[in-house]
XYZ file of C-alpha atoms in Angstrom:
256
model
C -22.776 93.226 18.539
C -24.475 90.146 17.791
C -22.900 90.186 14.292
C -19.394 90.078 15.825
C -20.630 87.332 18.857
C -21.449 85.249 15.489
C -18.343 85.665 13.674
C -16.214 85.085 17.000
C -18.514 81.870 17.076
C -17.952 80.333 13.894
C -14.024 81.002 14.141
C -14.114 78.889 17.388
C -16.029 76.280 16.072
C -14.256 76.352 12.664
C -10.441 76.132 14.909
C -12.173 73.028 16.552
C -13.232 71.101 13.400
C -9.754 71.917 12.026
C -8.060 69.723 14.221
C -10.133 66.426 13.601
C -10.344 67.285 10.084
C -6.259 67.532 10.070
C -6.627 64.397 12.146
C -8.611 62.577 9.764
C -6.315 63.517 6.814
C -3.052 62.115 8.421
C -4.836 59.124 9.017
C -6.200 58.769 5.619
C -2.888 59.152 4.315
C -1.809 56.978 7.016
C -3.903 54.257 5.559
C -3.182 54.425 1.965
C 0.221 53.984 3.133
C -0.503 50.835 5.453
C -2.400 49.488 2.624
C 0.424 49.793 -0.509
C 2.712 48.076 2.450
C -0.011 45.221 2.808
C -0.551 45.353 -1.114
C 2.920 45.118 -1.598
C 3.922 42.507 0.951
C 1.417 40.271 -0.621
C 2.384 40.631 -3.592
C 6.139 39.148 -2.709
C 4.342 36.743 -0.401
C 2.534 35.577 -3.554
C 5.527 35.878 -6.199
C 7.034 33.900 -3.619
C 4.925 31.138 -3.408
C 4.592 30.545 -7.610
C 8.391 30.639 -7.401
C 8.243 28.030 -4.740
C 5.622 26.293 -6.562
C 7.645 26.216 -9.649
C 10.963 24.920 -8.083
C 9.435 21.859 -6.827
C 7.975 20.784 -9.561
C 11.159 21.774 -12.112
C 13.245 19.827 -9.224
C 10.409 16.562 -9.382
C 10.834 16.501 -13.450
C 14.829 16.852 -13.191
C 15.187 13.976 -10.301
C 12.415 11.388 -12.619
C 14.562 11.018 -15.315
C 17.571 9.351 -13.438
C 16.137 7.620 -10.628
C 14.109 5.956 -13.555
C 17.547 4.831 -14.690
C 18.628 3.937 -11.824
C 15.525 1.426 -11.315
C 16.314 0.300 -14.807
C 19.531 -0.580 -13.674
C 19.329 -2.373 -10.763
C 16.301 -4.180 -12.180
C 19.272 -5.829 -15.086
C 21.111 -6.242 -12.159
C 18.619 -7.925 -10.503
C 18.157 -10.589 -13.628
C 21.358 -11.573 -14.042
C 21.988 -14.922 -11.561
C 26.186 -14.563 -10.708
C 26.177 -12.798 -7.457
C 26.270 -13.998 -4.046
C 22.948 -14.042 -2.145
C 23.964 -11.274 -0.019
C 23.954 -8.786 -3.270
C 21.148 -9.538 -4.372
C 19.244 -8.937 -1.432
C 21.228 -5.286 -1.451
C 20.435 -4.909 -4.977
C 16.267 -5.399 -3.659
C 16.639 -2.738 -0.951
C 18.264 -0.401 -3.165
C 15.367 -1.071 -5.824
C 12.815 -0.697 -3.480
C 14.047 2.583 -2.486
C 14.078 3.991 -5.955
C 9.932 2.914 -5.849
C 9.970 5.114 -3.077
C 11.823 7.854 -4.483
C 9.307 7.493 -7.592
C 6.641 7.713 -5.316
C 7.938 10.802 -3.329
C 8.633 12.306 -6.803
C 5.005 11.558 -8.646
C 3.153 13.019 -5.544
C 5.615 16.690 -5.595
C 4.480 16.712 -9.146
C 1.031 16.451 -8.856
C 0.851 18.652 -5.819
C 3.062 21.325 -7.210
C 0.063 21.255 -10.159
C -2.602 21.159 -7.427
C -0.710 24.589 -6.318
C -0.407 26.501 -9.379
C -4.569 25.829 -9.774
C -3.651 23.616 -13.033
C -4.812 20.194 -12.071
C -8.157 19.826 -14.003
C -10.679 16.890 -13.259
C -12.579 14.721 -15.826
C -15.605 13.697 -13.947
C -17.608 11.023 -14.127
C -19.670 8.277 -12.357
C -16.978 6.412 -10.236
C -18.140 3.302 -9.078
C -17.223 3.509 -4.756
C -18.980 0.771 -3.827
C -21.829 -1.618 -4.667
C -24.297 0.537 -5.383
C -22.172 4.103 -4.006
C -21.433 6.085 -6.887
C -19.040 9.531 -6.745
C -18.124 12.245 -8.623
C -14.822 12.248 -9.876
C -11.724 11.266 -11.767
C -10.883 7.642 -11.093
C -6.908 7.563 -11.333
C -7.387 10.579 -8.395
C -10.387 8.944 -6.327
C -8.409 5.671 -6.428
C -5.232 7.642 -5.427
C -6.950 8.710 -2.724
C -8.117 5.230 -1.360
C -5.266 4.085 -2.119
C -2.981 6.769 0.083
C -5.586 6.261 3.193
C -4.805 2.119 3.021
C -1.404 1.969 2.883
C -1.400 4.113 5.935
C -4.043 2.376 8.177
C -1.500 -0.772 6.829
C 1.699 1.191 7.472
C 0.886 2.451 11.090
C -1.176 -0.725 12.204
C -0.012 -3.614 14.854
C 0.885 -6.925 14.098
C -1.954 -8.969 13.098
C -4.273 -5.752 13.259
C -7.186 -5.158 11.870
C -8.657 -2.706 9.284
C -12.261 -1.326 8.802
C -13.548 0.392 5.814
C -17.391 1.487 5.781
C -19.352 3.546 3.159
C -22.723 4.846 3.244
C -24.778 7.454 2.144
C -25.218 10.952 4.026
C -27.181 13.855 2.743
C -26.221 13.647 -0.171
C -22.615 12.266 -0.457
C -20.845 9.169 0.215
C -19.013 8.938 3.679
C -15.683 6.119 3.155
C -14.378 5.322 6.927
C -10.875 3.894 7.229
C -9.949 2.453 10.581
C -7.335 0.708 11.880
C -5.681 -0.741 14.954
C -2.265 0.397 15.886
C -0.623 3.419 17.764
C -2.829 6.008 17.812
C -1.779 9.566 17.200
C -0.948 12.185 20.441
C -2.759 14.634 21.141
C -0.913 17.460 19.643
C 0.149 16.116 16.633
C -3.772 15.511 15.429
C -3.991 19.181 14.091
C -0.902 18.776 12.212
C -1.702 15.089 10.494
C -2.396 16.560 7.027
C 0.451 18.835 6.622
C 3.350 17.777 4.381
C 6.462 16.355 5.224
C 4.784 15.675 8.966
C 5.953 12.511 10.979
C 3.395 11.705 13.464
C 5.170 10.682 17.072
C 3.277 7.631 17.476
C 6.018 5.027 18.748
C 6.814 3.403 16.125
C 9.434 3.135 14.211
C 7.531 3.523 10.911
C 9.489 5.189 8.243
C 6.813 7.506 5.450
C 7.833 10.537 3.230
C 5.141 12.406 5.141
C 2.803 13.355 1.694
C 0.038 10.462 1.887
C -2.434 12.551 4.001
C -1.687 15.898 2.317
C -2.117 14.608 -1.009
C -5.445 12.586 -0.346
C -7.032 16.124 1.138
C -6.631 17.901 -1.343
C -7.758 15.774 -4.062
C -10.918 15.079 -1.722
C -11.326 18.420 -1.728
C -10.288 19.200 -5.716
C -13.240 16.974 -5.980
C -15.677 19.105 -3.865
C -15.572 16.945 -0.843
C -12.990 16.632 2.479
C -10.759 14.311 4.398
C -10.695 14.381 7.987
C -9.052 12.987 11.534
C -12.488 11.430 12.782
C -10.620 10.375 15.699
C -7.210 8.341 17.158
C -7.046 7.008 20.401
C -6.305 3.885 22.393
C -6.101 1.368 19.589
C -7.900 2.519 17.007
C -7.146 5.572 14.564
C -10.228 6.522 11.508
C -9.829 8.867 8.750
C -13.229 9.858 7.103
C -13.108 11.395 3.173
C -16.164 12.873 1.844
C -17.562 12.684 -1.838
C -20.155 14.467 -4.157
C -22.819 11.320 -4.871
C -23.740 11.087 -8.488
C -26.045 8.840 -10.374
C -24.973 5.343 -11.714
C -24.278 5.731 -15.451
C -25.661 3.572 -17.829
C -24.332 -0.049 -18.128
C -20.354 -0.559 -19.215
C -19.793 3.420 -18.553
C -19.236 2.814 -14.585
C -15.743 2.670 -13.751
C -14.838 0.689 -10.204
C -12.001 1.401 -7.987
């Protein structure tokens, strides 16, 4: 009797474990499924991206070459002295546009390289400052500068003002760039630093929308960061971040 009770036990509890066991199978194979979805969807997400990655900068190389004509050409243009005033003031706008173009063109190239992880720094002692020295590639650090002047110039007021501060911070070197001007709404602060953005500030200021982009990520290619410190009333700040380094020895520094 109590050898039959037991087997009638174990049969019960073995038809009750066979359920979540059955259970737990589906939803094994239920996961190896969700993952080769997720595995594969990344995958195309990623081929995507190189692909993307490799179009812009194939399209950058095959626009240099004529627009670098095309500057050569109005620039003869430009020298010769038997047209009317009114052309050669055309003949200036359309140069200055291909600058721009060149411009727009040089920073696709080097961000398309940034992208495909084949930008590689050169560091050394760059001279910030003073006595502020940095970590990093000059042509890149200055580029950086560089990008967050021209836009305190290009969004300031007439007969603004710009600020720019450095000092030392636990152990990197803080550059503050202010300026008067329109400051930036609200909801366009998060999106600053993404390409191709046109901040709504009221005014009429015309950019290619890559400045901000590119200076981040070469702030951060050089282990530091670029940020929004702040934009409202009259007065907008950017703050980049660098890696401090010693100052090499004499006639090694090199000064943006």
């Amino acid at each position: 009797m109590l050898l039959l009770g037991g087997l009638v036990a174990s049969h019960f509890v073995a038809s009750r474990l066979a359920v979540p066991v059955e259970k737990l199978a589906l939803d094994s194979e239920e996961n190896r499924a969700q993952r080769k979805r997720a595995e594969a969807a990344l995958a195309s997400t990623s081929e995507q991206l190189k692909r993307s990655t490799r179009y812009s900068a194939d399209a950058s190389h095959q626009l240099k070459s004529p627009v670098t004509l095309l500057r050569a050409g109005l620039e003869g243009l430009l020298a010769r002295e038997d047209f009317k005033r009114e052309i050669y003031e055309e003949l200036s706008a359309l140069l200055h546009q291909t600058h721009r173009l060149s411009g727009v063109i040089d920073d696709l190239l080097l961000l398309s390289r940034m992208d495909a992880g084949h930008l590689e720094l050169e560091s050394q002692p760059v001279n910030l400052t003073a006595d502020l020295y940095i970590a990093g590639e000059k042509r890149y650090t200055s580029l950086i500068v560089q990008n967050l002047l021209e836009n305190a110039r290009r969004y300031n007021r007439p007969g603004g003002l710009i600020r720019v501060t450095a000092h030392r911070e636990r152990g990197e070197v803080v550059l503050a760039i202010g300026n008067t001007g329109y400051s930036i709404p609200r909801d366009a602060q998060e999106h600053v630093f993404e390409r191709f953005h046109h901040s709504s500030t009221g005014s009429d200021v015309s950019s290619h929308g890559l400045g901000l982009n590119l200076a981040r990520n070469l702030a951060r290619l050089h282990g530091g960061n670029l940020r929004l410190v702040g934009s409202e009333k009259d007065w907008t700040e950017f703050e980049a971040r660098f890696r401090i380094t010693a100052q090499t020895p004499d006639g090694a520094n090199q000064t943006i």
